[in-house]
Every structure is written in C-alpha cells, then in structure tokens.
CSV table of C-alpha atoms and ligand atoms in Angstrom, one decimal:
chain,number,residue,atom,x,y,z
S,1,MET,CA,-2.8,8.9,31.4
S,2,ALA,CA,1.0,9.5,30.9
S,3,ASP,CA,2.3,12.7,29.4
S,4,PHE,CA,5.5,13.1,27.3
S,5,SER,CA,7.7,14.1,30.1
S,6,SER,CA,6.8,11.1,32.3
S,7,LEU,CA,7.8,9.0,29.3
S,8,GLY,CA,11.3,10.4,29.5
S,9,LEU,CA,11.1,12.9,26.5
S,10,SER,CA,13.3,16.0,26.7
S,11,GLU,CA,11.8,19.4,27.2
S,12,TRP,CA,12.9,20.7,23.8
S,13,LEU,CA,11.0,17.9,22.1
S,14,ILE,CA,7.9,18.3,24.2
S,15,LYS,CA,7.9,22.0,23.2
S,16,GLN,CA,8.4,21.1,19.5
S,17,CYS,CA,5.4,18.7,19.7
S,18,ARG,CA,3.3,21.3,21.4
S,19,GLN,CA,3.9,23.6,18.5
S,20,LEU,CA,2.5,21.0,16.2
S,21,GLY,CA,-0.6,20.5,18.3
S,22,ILE,CA,0.7,17.2,19.8
S,23,SER,CA,0.2,17.5,23.5
S,24,LYS,CA,-0.7,14.0,24.8
S,25,PRO,CA,1.0,10.8,23.6
S,26,THR,CA,-1.2,8.3,21.7
S,27,PRO,CA,-1.1,4.7,23.0
S,28,VAL,CA,1.5,3.6,20.5
S,29,GLN,CA,3.7,6.5,21.6
S,30,GLU,CA,3.0,6.0,25.3
S,31,ASN,CA,4.0,2.3,25.1
S,32,CYS,CA,6.9,2.3,22.6
S,33,LEU,CA,8.7,5.5,23.4
S,34,PRO,CA,10.1,4.5,26.9
S,35,ALA,CA,11.3,1.1,25.5
S,36,ILE,CA,13.1,2.8,22.6
S,37,LEU,CA,14.6,5.4,24.9
S,38,GLU,CA,15.8,2.5,27.1
S,39,GLY,CA,17.7,1.1,24.1
S,40,ARG,CA,15.5,-1.8,23.2
S,41,ASP,CA,14.4,-3.0,19.8
S,42,CYS,CA,10.7,-2.5,19.2
S,43,LEU,CA,7.9,-4.0,17.2
S,44,GLY,CA,4.9,-1.6,17.2
S,45,CYS,CA,1.6,-2.7,15.8
S,46,ALA,CA,-1.0,0.1,16.0
S,47,LYS,CA,-4.0,1.1,13.9
S,48,THR,CA,-3.5,3.4,10.9
S,49,GLY,CA,-3.3,7.1,11.7
S,50,SER,CA,-2.5,6.6,15.4
S,51,GLY,CA,0.8,8.4,15.5
S,52,LYS,CA,3.3,5.6,14.7
S,53,THR,CA,5.7,8.0,12.9
S,54,ALA,CA,6.2,10.2,16.0
S,55,ALA,CA,6.6,7.1,18.1
S,56,PHE,CA,9.9,6.4,16.4
S,57,VAL,CA,10.9,10.0,15.3
S,58,LEU,CA,10.8,11.4,18.8
S,59,PRO,CA,13.1,8.9,20.6
S,60,VAL,CA,15.6,8.9,17.6
S,61,LEU,CA,15.8,12.7,17.8
S,62,GLN,CA,16.4,12.6,21.5
S,63,LYS,CA,19.2,10.1,21.2
S,64,LEU,CA,20.6,12.0,18.3
S,65,SER,CA,20.7,15.2,20.3
S,66,GLU,CA,22.8,13.4,22.9
S,67,ASP,CA,25.4,12.2,20.4
S,68,PRO,CA,24.9,13.9,17.1
S,69,TYR,CA,26.7,12.4,14.1
S,70,GLY,CA,25.9,11.1,10.6
S,71,ILE,CA,24.7,8.7,9.4
S,72,PHE,CA,22.9,8.1,12.7
S,73,CYS,CA,19.6,6.6,11.6
S,74,LEU,CA,18.2,4.8,8.5
S,75,VAL,CA,14.5,4.6,7.9
S,76,LEU,CA,13.1,2.3,5.1
S,77,SER,CA,9.7,2.8,3.6
S,78,PRO,CA,7.9,0.8,0.9
S,79,THR,CA,6.9,3.8,-1.1
S,80,ARG,CA,8.6,7.0,-2.3
S,81,GLU,CA,5.8,9.3,-1.1
S,82,LEU,CA,5.8,7.8,2.4
S,83,ALA,CA,9.6,8.3,2.5
S,84,TYR,CA,9.1,12.1,1.9
S,85,GLN,CA,6.4,12.2,4.5
S,86,ILE,CA,8.6,10.5,7.1
S,87,ALA,CA,11.5,12.8,6.3
S,88,GLU,CA,9.2,15.8,6.8
S,89,GLN,CA,8.3,14.7,10.3
S,90,PHE,CA,12.0,14.3,11.1
S,91,ARG,CA,12.7,17.8,9.7
S,92,VAL,CA,9.9,19.5,11.5
S,93,LEU,CA,10.4,17.9,14.9
S,94,GLY,CA,14.2,18.0,14.6
S,95,LYS,CA,14.4,21.7,13.6
S,96,PRO,CA,16.0,22.9,16.8
S,97,LEU,CA,18.8,20.3,16.3
S,98,GLY,CA,19.6,21.6,12.8
S,99,LEU,CA,18.8,18.1,11.6
S,100,ARG,CA,20.2,17.1,8.2
S,101,ASP,CA,18.2,14.5,6.4
S,102,CYS,CA,18.5,12.9,3.0
S,103,ILE,CA,15.8,11.1,1.0
S,104,ILE,CA,16.9,8.2,-1.3
S,105,VAL,CA,14.1,7.0,-3.5
S,106,GLY,CA,13.8,5.7,-7.1
S,107,GLY,CA,12.8,8.0,-9.9
S,108,MET,CA,15.0,10.8,-8.7
S,109,ASP,CA,18.6,11.8,-9.8
S,110,MET,CA,21.2,9.3,-8.5
S,111,VAL,CA,24.2,11.6,-8.7
S,112,THR,CA,22.5,14.2,-6.5
S,113,GLN,CA,21.5,11.5,-4.0
S,114,ALA,CA,25.1,10.1,-3.9
S,115,LEU,CA,26.4,13.6,-3.2
S,116,ALA,CA,23.9,14.1,-0.4
S,117,LEU,CA,24.8,10.7,1.1
S,118,SER,CA,28.5,11.5,1.1
S,119,LYS,CA,27.8,14.6,3.2
S,120,LYS,CA,26.8,12.3,6.2
S,121,PRO,CA,23.3,13.4,6.9
S,122,HIS,CA,21.9,12.5,10.4
S,123,VAL,CA,19.0,10.6,9.0
S,124,VAL,CA,18.5,8.8,5.7
S,125,VAL,CA,15.0,7.9,4.6
S,126,ALA,CA,15.0,5.5,1.7
S,127,THR,CA,13.1,3.0,-0.4
S,128,PRO,CA,15.0,-0.3,-0.4
S,129,GLY,CA,15.6,-0.6,-4.1
S,130,ARG,CA,17.3,2.7,-4.6
S,131,LEU,CA,19.4,2.5,-1.4
S,132,ALA,CA,20.6,-1.0,-2.4
S,133,ASP,CA,21.6,0.5,-5.8
S,134,HIS,CA,23.7,3.1,-4.1
S,135,ILE,CA,25.4,0.6,-1.8
S,136,ARG,CA,26.2,-1.6,-4.8
S,137,SER,CA,27.6,1.2,-6.9
S,138,SER,CA,29.3,3.6,-4.5
S,139,ASN,CA,31.8,3.7,-1.7
S,140,THR,CA,31.4,7.4,-0.8
S,141,PHE,CA,29.3,6.8,2.2
S,142,SER,CA,29.2,4.4,5.2
S,143,MET,CA,26.3,3.1,7.2
S,144,SER,CA,28.5,1.0,9.5
S,145,LYS,CA,27.9,3.2,12.5
S,146,ILE,CA,24.2,3.7,12.4
S,147,GLN,CA,22.4,3.6,15.8
S,148,PHE,CA,18.9,3.0,14.5
S,149,LEU,CA,17.4,1.0,11.7
S,150,ILE,CA,13.6,1.6,11.2
S,151,LEU,CA,11.3,-0.3,9.0
S,152,ASP,CA,8.1,1.6,8.5
S,153,GLU,CA,5.2,-0.6,7.1
S,154,ALA,CA,7.6,-3.4,8.0
S,155,ASP,CA,5.3,-6.3,6.9
S,156,ARG,CA,5.2,-4.8,3.4
S,157,LEU,CA,8.9,-4.4,3.3
S,158,LEU,CA,9.4,-8.1,4.3
S,159,GLU,CA,6.6,-9.6,2.3
S,160,GLN,CA,7.5,-11.7,-0.8
S,161,GLY,CA,5.4,-10.4,-3.7
S,162,SER,CA,5.5,-8.7,-7.0
S,163,THR,CA,7.7,-5.9,-5.6
S,164,ASP,CA,10.2,-8.1,-3.8
S,165,PHE,CA,12.2,-6.1,-1.4
S,166,THR,CA,14.0,-9.1,0.1
S,167,LYS,CA,17.1,-9.0,-2.0
S,168,ASP,CA,17.5,-5.3,-1.5
S,169,LEU,CA,17.1,-5.7,2.2
S,170,GLU,CA,19.8,-8.3,2.3
S,171,VAL,CA,22.2,-5.9,0.6
S,172,ILE,CA,21.3,-3.1,3.1
S,173,LEU,CA,21.5,-5.3,6.2
S,174,GLY,CA,24.9,-6.5,5.0
S,175,VAL,CA,26.4,-3.0,5.5
S,176,LEU,CA,24.7,-2.2,8.8
S,177,PRO,CA,26.4,-2.8,12.2
S,178,ALA,CA,25.0,-5.8,14.2
S,179,LYS,CA,24.9,-3.5,17.2
S,180,ARG,CA,22.1,-1.2,16.6
S,181,GLN,CA,18.5,-0.6,17.6
S,182,THR,CA,15.9,-2.0,15.2
S,183,LEU,CA,12.4,-0.6,15.2
S,184,LEU,CA,9.6,-2.1,13.2
S,185,PHE,CA,6.2,-0.5,12.8
S,186,SER,CA,3.0,-1.2,10.9
S,187,ALA,CA,-0.8,-1.5,11.3
S,188,THR,CA,-0.6,-5.1,10.1
S,189,LEU,CA,2.5,-6.6,11.7
S,190,THR,CA,1.1,-9.7,13.3
S,191,ASP,CA,0.9,-11.8,10.1
S,192,THR,CA,4.7,-11.8,9.7
S,193,LEU,CA,5.7,-11.6,13.3
S,194,GLN,CA,8.2,-14.4,13.4
S,195,GLN,CA,10.1,-13.1,10.4
S,196,LEU,CA,10.1,-9.7,11.9
S,197,LYS,CA,11.5,-11.0,15.2
S,198,SER,CA,14.5,-12.5,13.4
S,199,ILE,CA,15.4,-9.0,12.1
S,200,ALA,CA,15.0,-7.3,15.5
S,201,MET,CA,17.1,-9.6,17.6
S,202,ASN,CA,17.8,-7.5,20.7
S,203,LYS,CA,15.0,-8.9,22.9
S,204,PRO,CA,12.4,-6.8,21.1
S,205,PHE,CA,9.7,-5.0,23.0
S,206,PHE,CA,6.5,-5.9,21.3
S,207,TRP,CA,3.4,-3.7,21.5
S,208,GLU,CA,0.1,-4.2,19.8
S,209,SER,CA,-3.0,-2.1,20.3
S,210,LYS,CA,-5.3,-4.1,22.5
S,211,SER,CA,-8.6,-3.4,20.8
S,212,GLU,CA,-10.3,-6.3,19.1
S,213,THR,CA,-11.0,-4.5,15.9
S,214,ARG,CA,-8.2,-3.7,13.5
S,215,THR,CA,-9.7,-0.5,12.2
S,216,VAL,CA,-10.5,2.7,14.2
S,217,GLU,CA,-14.0,3.3,15.7
S,218,GLU,CA,-14.2,6.7,14.0
S,219,LEU,CA,-14.4,4.9,10.7
S,220,ASP,CA,-17.8,4.2,9.3
S,221,GLN,CA,-17.3,1.2,7.0
S,222,ARG,CA,-19.8,0.7,4.3
S,223,TYR,CA,-20.3,-1.4,1.2
S,224,ILE,CA,-22.5,-1.2,-2.0
S,225,LEU,CA,-23.4,-4.4,-3.8
S,226,THR,CA,-23.3,-3.6,-7.5
S,227,PRO,CA,-23.1,-5.4,-10.8
S,228,GLU,CA,-19.8,-4.7,-12.6
S,229,LYS,CA,-21.5,-2.7,-15.3
S,230,VAL,CA,-23.1,-0.3,-12.9
S,231,LYS,CA,-20.0,0.3,-10.7
S,232,ASP,CA,-18.9,3.5,-12.4
S,233,ALA,CA,-22.4,5.0,-12.2
S,234,TYR,CA,-22.4,4.3,-8.4
S,235,LEU,CA,-19.0,5.9,-8.2
S,236,VAL,CA,-20.1,9.0,-10.0
S,237,HIS,CA,-23.3,9.1,-7.9
S,238,LEU,CA,-21.3,8.9,-4.7
S,239,ILE,CA,-19.0,11.7,-5.7
S,240,GLN,CA,-21.9,13.9,-6.8
S,241,LYS,CA,-23.6,13.3,-3.4
S,242,PHE,CA,-20.4,14.3,-1.4
S,243,THR,CA,-20.0,17.4,-3.6
S,244,ASP,CA,-23.6,18.4,-2.9
S,245,GLU,CA,-23.6,17.7,0.8
S,246,HIS,CA,-20.2,19.0,1.9
S,247,ASP,CA,-18.2,22.1,1.3
S,248,ASP,CA,-14.9,21.0,2.6
S,249,TRP,CA,-14.2,17.5,1.6
S,250,SER,CA,-11.7,15.4,-0.2
S,251,LEU,CA,-11.7,11.7,-1.2
S,252,ILE,CA,-9.4,9.0,-2.3
S,253,ILE,CA,-10.6,6.3,-4.8
S,254,PHE,CA,-8.5,3.2,-4.8
S,255,THR,CA,-8.5,0.9,-7.9
S,256,ASN,CA,-6.5,-2.2,-8.8
S,257,THR,CA,-4.4,-1.2,-11.9
S,258,CYS,CA,-2.6,1.7,-13.4
S,259,LYS,CA,-4.8,1.6,-16.5
S,260,SER,CA,-8.0,1.6,-14.5
S,261,CYS,CA,-6.6,4.5,-12.5
S,262,GLN,CA,-5.9,6.4,-15.7
S,263,ILE,CA,-9.3,5.7,-17.3
S,264,LEU,CA,-11.3,6.6,-14.1
S,265,THR,CA,-9.3,9.9,-13.9
S,266,MET,CA,-10.1,10.7,-17.5
S,267,MET,CA,-13.7,9.8,-17.1
S,268,LEU,CA,-14.2,11.9,-13.9
S,269,ARG,CA,-12.5,14.9,-15.5
S,270,GLU,CA,-14.7,14.5,-18.5
S,271,LEU,CA,-17.6,14.7,-16.1
S,272,ASN,CA,-16.1,17.9,-14.6
S,273,PHE,CA,-14.9,16.5,-11.2
S,274,PRO,CA,-11.6,18.0,-9.9
S,275,THR,CA,-9.6,14.7,-10.2
S,276,ILE,CA,-6.0,13.8,-10.1
S,277,SER,CA,-4.2,10.4,-10.2
S,278,LEU,CA,-1.3,8.6,-8.5
S,279,HIS,CA,0.1,5.4,-9.9
S,280,SER,CA,3.4,3.8,-10.6
S,281,MET,CA,3.4,4.4,-14.3
S,282,MET,CA,3.7,8.1,-13.8
S,283,LYS,CA,7.0,9.9,-13.7
S,284,GLN,CA,8.1,10.5,-10.1
S,285,LYS,CA,8.1,14.2,-10.3
S,286,GLN,CA,4.5,14.1,-11.5
S,287,ARG,CA,3.6,11.7,-8.7
S,288,PHE,CA,5.0,14.2,-6.1
S,289,SER,CA,3.3,17.2,-7.8
S,290,ASN,CA,-0.1,15.4,-8.0
S,291,LEU,CA,0.1,14.4,-4.4
S,292,ALA,CA,1.0,18.0,-3.4
S,293,MET,CA,-1.9,19.4,-5.3
S,294,PHE,CA,-4.3,16.9,-3.7
S,295,LYS,CA,-2.9,17.7,-0.2
S,296,SER,CA,-3.4,21.4,-0.7
S,297,SER,CA,-7.0,20.8,-2.0
S,298,VAL,CA,-6.4,22.1,-5.5
S,299,TYR,CA,-7.9,18.8,-6.5
S,300,LYS,CA,-10.5,17.2,-4.2
S,301,ILE,CA,-10.4,13.7,-5.7
S,302,LEU,CA,-7.4,11.4,-5.8
S,303,ILE,CA,-7.6,8.2,-7.8
S,304,ALA,CA,-4.8,5.9,-6.8
S,305,THR,CA,-3.5,2.4,-7.0
S,306,ASP,CA,-2.2,0.7,-3.8
S,307,VAL,CA,1.0,2.8,-4.1
S,308,ALA,CA,-1.0,5.3,-2.0
S,309,ALA,CA,-2.5,2.7,0.3
S,310,ARG,CA,0.1,2.8,3.1
S,311,GLY,CA,1.1,5.5,5.5
S,312,LEU,CA,0.0,8.6,3.7
S,313,ASP,CA,-1.3,11.1,6.2
S,314,ILE,CA,-3.7,13.6,4.6
S,315,PRO,CA,-6.0,15.0,7.3
S,316,THR,CA,-8.6,16.4,4.9
S,317,VAL,CA,-9.5,13.0,3.5
S,318,GLN,CA,-13.0,12.2,4.7
S,319,VAL,CA,-14.0,9.4,2.3
S,320,VAL,CA,-12.2,6.4,0.9
S,321,ILE,CA,-13.9,4.6,-2.0
S,322,ASN,CA,-12.7,1.1,-3.0
S,323,HIS,CA,-13.6,0.9,-6.7
S,324,ASN,CA,-12.5,-2.7,-6.5
S,325,THR,CA,-12.8,-4.9,-3.4
S,326,PRO,CA,-9.2,-5.5,-2.2
S,327,GLY,CA,-8.2,-9.2,-2.5
S,328,LEU,CA,-6.3,-9.1,0.8
S,329,PRO,CA,-7.8,-7.9,4.1
S,330,LYS,CA,-4.5,-6.1,5.0
S,331,THR,CA,-4.7,-4.1,1.8
S,332,TYR,CA,-8.2,-3.1,2.8
S,333,ILE,CA,-7.0,-2.1,6.3
S,334,HIS,CA,-4.3,0.2,4.9
S,335,ARG,CA,-6.5,1.7,2.2
S,336,VAL,CA,-9.4,2.7,4.5
S,337,GLY,CA,-6.8,3.9,7.0
S,338,ARG,CA,-6.2,7.0,4.7
S,339,THR,CA,-9.3,8.5,6.4
S,340,ALA,CA,-10.4,8.7,10.1
S,341,ARG,CA,-6.9,9.6,11.2
S,342,ALA,CA,-5.8,11.0,14.5
S,343,GLY,CA,-9.2,10.8,16.1
S,344,LYS,CA,-11.2,12.3,13.1
S,345,ASN,CA,-14.3,10.8,11.6
S,346,GLY,CA,-14.3,9.2,8.1
S,347,VAL,CA,-16.3,7.0,5.8
S,348,SER,CA,-15.1,4.1,3.6
S,349,ILE,CA,-17.3,2.7,0.9
S,350,THR,CA,-16.4,-0.5,-0.9
S,351,LEU,CA,-18.0,-1.4,-4.2
S,352,VAL,CA,-18.7,-5.1,-4.2
S,353,THR,CA,-19.7,-7.3,-7.1
S,354,GLN,CA,-21.3,-10.7,-6.7
S,355,TYR,CA,-17.9,-12.2,-7.3
S,356,ASP,CA,-16.3,-10.3,-4.4
S,357,ILE,CA,-18.6,-11.4,-1.6
S,358,HIS,CA,-16.2,-14.0,-0.2
S,359,LEU,CA,-13.5,-11.2,-0.1
S,360,VAL,CA,-15.8,-9.1,2.0
S,361,HIS,CA,-16.3,-12.0,4.4
S,362,SER,CA,-12.6,-12.5,4.9
S,363,ILE,CA,-12.1,-8.7,5.4
S,364,GLU,CA,-14.8,-8.7,8.0
S,365,GLU,CA,-13.3,-11.6,9.8
S,366,GLN,CA,-9.9,-9.9,9.9
S,367,ILE,CA,-11.1,-6.5,11.1
S,368,GLN,CA,-13.7,-8.0,13.5
S,369,THR,CA,-16.3,-5.5,12.2
S,370,LYS,CA,-19.3,-6.0,10.0
S,371,MET,CA,-19.5,-3.5,7.1
S,372,LYS,CA,-22.9,-1.9,6.7
S,373,GLU,CA,-24.7,-1.4,3.5
S,374,TYR,CA,-24.5,2.2,2.2
S,375,PRO,CA,-28.0,3.4,1.3
S,376,VAL,CA,-28.4,4.5,-2.3
S,377,VAL,CA,-31.4,5.6,-4.3
S,378,GLU,CA,-31.0,3.3,-7.2
S,379,LYS,CA,-33.3,5.4,-9.5
S,380,GLU,CA,-30.7,8.2,-9.2
S,381,VAL,CA,-27.9,5.8,-10.3
S,382,LEU,CA,-29.9,4.4,-13.2
S,383,LYS,CA,-30.5,8.0,-14.5
S,384,ILE,CA,-26.8,8.6,-15.0
S,385,LEU,CA,-25.9,5.0,-16.0
S,386,THR,CA,-25.8,5.5,-19.8
S,387,GLN,CA,-24.0,8.8,-19.7
S,388,VAL,CA,-21.3,7.4,-17.4
S,389,ASN,CA,-20.8,4.2,-19.4
S,390,VAL,CA,-20.6,6.1,-22.7
S,391,THR,CA,-18.1,8.5,-21.2
S,392,ARG,CA,-16.0,5.6,-19.9
S,393,ARG,CA,-16.0,3.9,-23.3
S,394,GLU,CA,-14.9,7.2,-24.9
S,395,CYS,CA,-12.1,7.5,-22.4
S,396,GLU,CA,-11.0,3.9,-23.1
S,397,ILE,CA,-10.9,4.6,-26.8
S,398,LYS,CA,-8.8,7.7,-26.2
S,399,LEU,CA,-6.4,5.8,-24.0
S,400,GLU,CA,-6.1,3.0,-26.5
S,401,ALA,CA,-5.0,5.7,-29.1
S,402,THR,CA,-2.1,6.7,-26.8
S,403,ASP,CA,0.9,4.5,-26.1
S,404,PHE,CA,-0.2,3.7,-22.5
S,405,ASP,CA,0.1,-0.1,-22.9
S,406,GLU,CA,3.4,0.3,-24.8
S,407,LYS,CA,4.8,2.4,-22.0
S,408,LYS,CA,3.8,-0.3,-19.6
S,409,GLU,CA,5.8,-2.8,-21.7
S,410,ILE,CA,8.8,-0.4,-21.8
S,411,ASN,CA,8.6,0.1,-18.0
S,412,LYS,CA,8.6,-3.7,-17.5
S,413,ARG,CA,11.7,-4.0,-19.8
S,414,LYS,CA,13.5,-1.2,-17.9
S,415,GLN,CA,12.7,-3.0,-14.6
S,416,LEU,CA,14.2,-6.2,-16.0
S,417,ILE,CA,17.4,-4.4,-17.1
S,418,LEU,CA,17.7,-2.8,-13.6
S,419,GLU,CA,17.4,-6.3,-12.1
S,420,GLY,CA,20.3,-7.4,-14.3
S,421,LYS,CA,18.1,-9.5,-16.6
S,422,ASP,CA,18.0,-9.5,-20.4
S,423,PRO,CA,14.5,-8.6,-21.6
S,424,GLU,CA,14.9,-10.7,-24.8
S,425,LEU,CA,15.9,-13.8,-22.9
S,426,GLU,CA,13.2,-13.2,-20.3
S,427,ALA,CA,10.6,-12.9,-23.0
S,428,LYS,CA,11.9,-16.2,-24.6
S,429,ARG,CA,11.8,-17.8,-21.2
S,430,LYS,CA,8.3,-16.6,-20.6
S,431,ALA,CA,7.1,-17.8,-24.0
S,432,GLU,CA,8.7,-21.2,-23.4
S,433,LEU,CA,7.1,-21.5,-20.0
S,434,GLU,CA,3.8,-20.6,-21.5
S,435,LYS,CA,4.3,-23.3,-24.2
S,436,ILE,CA,5.1,-25.9,-21.5
S,437,ARG,CA,2.1,-24.8,-19.5
S,438,ALA,CA,-0.1,-25.1,-22.6
S,439,GLN,CA,1.3,-28.6,-23.3
S,440,LYS,CA,0.7,-29.6,-19.7
S,441,LYS,CA,-2.8,-28.4,-19.9
S,442,LYS,CA,-3.4,-30.2,-23.1
S,443,PHE,CA,-1.9,-33.4,-21.7
S,444,LYS,CA,-4.1,-33.1,-18.6
S,445,GLU,CA,-7.2,-32.6,-20.7
S,446,LYS,CA,-6.3,-35.6,-22.8
S,447,ILE,CA,-5.9,-37.7,-19.6
S,448,GLN,CA,-9.2,-36.4,-18.2
S,449,HIS,CA,-10.9,-37.3,-21.6
S,450,ASN,CA,-9.4,-40.8,-21.5
S,451,ILE,CA,-10.5,-41.3,-18.0
S,452,GLN,CA,-14.0,-40.2,-18.9
S,453,GLN,CA,-14.1,-42.5,-21.9
S,454,GLU,CA,-12.8,-45.4,-19.8
S,455,LYS,CA,-15.5,-44.7,-17.2
S,456,LYS,CA,-18.2,-44.7,-19.9
S,457,ARG,CA,-16.8,-47.9,-21.4
S,458,ARG,CA,-16.9,-49.6,-18.1
S,459,LYS,CA,-20.4,-48.4,-17.4
S,460,ARG,CA,-21.6,-49.7,-20.7
S,461,HIS,CA,-19.8,-53.0,-20.0
S,462,ILE,CA,-21.4,-53.4,-16.6
S,463,GLN,CA,-24.8,-52.5,-18.1
S,464,LYS,CA,-24.4,-55.1,-20.8
S,465,LYS,CA,-23.4,-57.8,-18.3
S,466,SER,CA,-26.3,-57.1,-16.1
S,467,GLU,CA,-28.7,-57.1,-19.0
S,468,GLN,CA,-27.3,-60.5,-20.1
S,469,ALA,CA,-27.6,-61.8,-16.5
S,470,VAL,CA,-31.3,-60.8,-16.5
S,471,LYS,CA,-31.9,-62.6,-19.8
B,1,AMP,P1,0.8,8.7,11.7
B,1,AMP,O1,0.0,7.5,12.2
B,1,AMP,O2,2.2,8.7,12.2
B,1,AMP,O3,0.7,8.8,10.2
B,1,AMP,O4,0.1,10.0,12.4
B,1,AMP,C1,-1.2,10.4,12.0
B,1,AMP,C2,-1.4,11.8,12.4
B,1,AMP,O5,-1.5,12.0,13.8
B,1,AMP,C3,-0.4,12.8,11.9
B,1,AMP,O6,-1.0,13.9,11.3
B,1,AMP,C4,0.3,13.2,13.2
B,1,AMP,O7,0.8,14.5,13.1
B,1,AMP,C5,-0.8,13.1,14.2
B,1,AMP,N1,-0.2,12.8,15.6
B,1,AMP,C6,0.8,12.1,15.9
B,1,AMP,N2,1.0,12.0,17.3
B,1,AMP,C7,-0.1,12.7,17.8
B,1,AMP,C8,-0.5,13.0,19.1
B,1,AMP,N3,0.2,12.5,20.2
B,1,AMP,N4,-1.6,13.7,19.3
B,1,AMP,C9,-2.3,14.2,18.2
B,1,AMP,N5,-1.9,14.0,17.0
B,1,AMP,C10,-0.9,13.2,16.7
C-alpha cells in the first residue's frame, strides 16, 4: 500500500497529516492525489466519509506552497455548513503556510465578505448563490488567476432542481480563467458524469471506488415497516433504546420538510430528549450554533432536513434514522453516509410505510445491498403510542399558533426578490397557471365522460341489434 510520500506529498504536509491522525492515504487519496499533483483535472467518486476532502485539500496546499498568491483556489459547496467544514480542513492542514481563507455563504453579512474577498485570500470556499451575488455586484476582487476550481458534492451543484445552482455557476465560470485545474468530487458522481466531464475539460482523470456497493461495509442498514400513524412512536422507542443501551452516542434524524423538522424537535424536547434542529428556515447564525452544539455533544440528537445530508463529518454520529424514506436513492446514500465514517461502525434505520416499499426497492438496487429488518418489540411501541401521538398533536397546535407558515411565505417572497422577480406578479402567474391547469383538468374529465357515454351508447346499440337479430 502506498504512503503519502510515495504519492509525491511534501514532508511538511505529511507531518501536518500525522498530527491529525492521518497516517495512511485512503483509496480516493491514493488514486487522485498524484493525478492532481501532475496538473490533471480530476473526477473523484468515492463513498461517503472516505477522505475526499483531504484528497483535494492536500495537493492544493502543496501547489500553493510552491507559488503562493491570492486568489489561488475556489471551492464550491452546495451547503453553507459544508463550506465551513471544508474551510476548516484547509485552515488546519495549511497552518504552516499561514494560509488565508475566506468563506462566502448566504445568510451572513455581505459587506464583511466583500472586504475579505478584496484582501486576496489564498482560498475561497463558497456556496454558488452568494458568490455569484458578489461577482454581479462588486469589482473589488478578481478570480481571473485562480489555479484550482473545486466542486465538492459536484453532482448536487450541477443538478437541476428546486435549488437551481446552474445560473449561479454560469456567472462564476464566466469570471474564471479557462486555464485552470478543475476537480470534482462526490459519492454519487456517476449519474451526471457526462455533464461533469464538460466542466473538467483538461483530459480529466476519473477515479471511482471499485466496490460494487455504494455504501460502506461498516454501515448496518436497517428498515422498520410501520403504518404512518405509528411512525413517531417507533422513533421515540428507538431513541429510548439507544439512550438506554449506550453511554456515548449521538444520532441524526432526517425528515423531509422544515415544518416536520420543527414539530419533531418540539415533540422530542417535550419528551425530554436533548434535541436540536437544522433546517433552511432557521437564521444562519442559529444553524451554525445548533450544529456546533450537536458536534460538541451538548445535544445528542439532531433533527435535520436534507440540508445536512451531504458532506458533514461528525465522527460521534453512530445512528442515522430516516423518518421518511428518501425519494431518491442518492439522497439516501448521502443521508446514511453521516455515520460509519472513516472506518467506524454505524447503523441506519429507515422508517418505511406501505406506500414507500417501491422506494426501498430502488434504493436497494442502487446501493447493491439488501436492507435488513430492524427487530422491534411491538408491544413496547404500542405502550407509548397514545402518549407520543398526543404530544405530537399538542406540538402541532403550538406551532400553528406561531407564524411558522407565514415565515415560510415571507422567505419564499424574499427568495423571489433576490432572483429579481416580483412576488405579486409571480403570485398572479401562479394563480393563472393553476386556473389553466384546473380548466385543462375539467376539460379532460369532460372528454373522458363523453367517451364513456359514447362507449355505453355503442354497447347498448350493439346489444339492441343483436337482440333484434335473434328475434
Ligand atoms: P471526508 O470524507 O473528507 O469528509 O473525511 C471523513 C473523515 O476521514 C474526516 O474526519 C477526515 O479527517 C478523516 N480522514 C481523511 N483522510 C484520512 C486518512 N487518510 N486516514 C484516516 N482518516 C482520514
């Protein structure tokens, strides 16, 4: 097995790694590091928690030490929390260089960020939306000389979806030099490979972990089949079980909406579990502070939406519970990848209702692993069912009394304004679209009705004819 020096890494970086307990390269590092040091573009597809960040941070730092200037490297991340985590790795490993980094993410003060950018930091770690805003609105910094562009969780950054990064990426790519090294990393790169190859044009080196499965062996993947109404009781039962059986534990519960995240947090707190939440309707400062409290084990339970599904590296997480079955296998892969990291063991438990079974099948097909049923004593769950459901209902009523839904509406409006759209016009447009859709539906129903009538009429006609023929 190769060591860092045979991969071409400098002594000072090897020493720095050793201080962090990193002594041997992981496969993604062993394979991608030499190619990056050689000056090639790189697409790295490795399982969650397998050291992807160091696989790009180390070679960038080495190249930076040979020719230090700012802005040398730009890293893009789909989430703000992940951007902070990446910047931290740069800072820790690059300490001997006196590395200057700068984090540019939404929800934080723009003026402070603009000032930091104008000071030519060596490395900028950013989320696309906020960086594009700076590029559009300011000429106090230049990215025309960067050596490295890195897209972490590249498939997410390039995917077209509700948070569409494409326009922002276009703005960013427009100010970067064509001559640069582009590095793309993710645990789920293969789906969008062609698109990725068009961004990394410099004969990219492609590396994918060879294993057939897409999740790590150290992860014990389980499911519980449950009716929707009993889901929360199962959740509470599982948490109680982990609390009773382990001293040192922490767990992440993933759910599909901000509101559900909020209600579950309230419910678990009401039931005296040390719970904290992370979702996009929270103020950014609160998001960072909650994550920090979870990382330092002040709170043992984090309830999160998919904003926490990618990249976050919290070694104490032993359990991931999917309160809802993810609709996309790749969302599942990233969620459960928050545990069993860097060779440690972990468990994931997915709560599955009868409507989600097809989703489980497509997840299993993707990960090439069969999930096993998690054994539960149902009697124990039924004992707490009423109390849990009543507590949940109380929390729902409490939340309804707040302006949570209203805030969501305001956030939507703010987003539209930021995108340069008029919320009133958008609302009118939406209403008109809905009206057209309703008309279309009505029209379709009418046609269906007419067809049915016509069929019946013909049937009656044929019947009558054949009766006459018999007579
Ligand atoms: P990542 O996949 O980059 O989020 O890394 C997951 C975890 O593995 C982090 O806590 C890293 O510090 C750790 N790590 C990275 N490289 C190595 C290595 N070569 N040996 C042991 N741990 C590592």
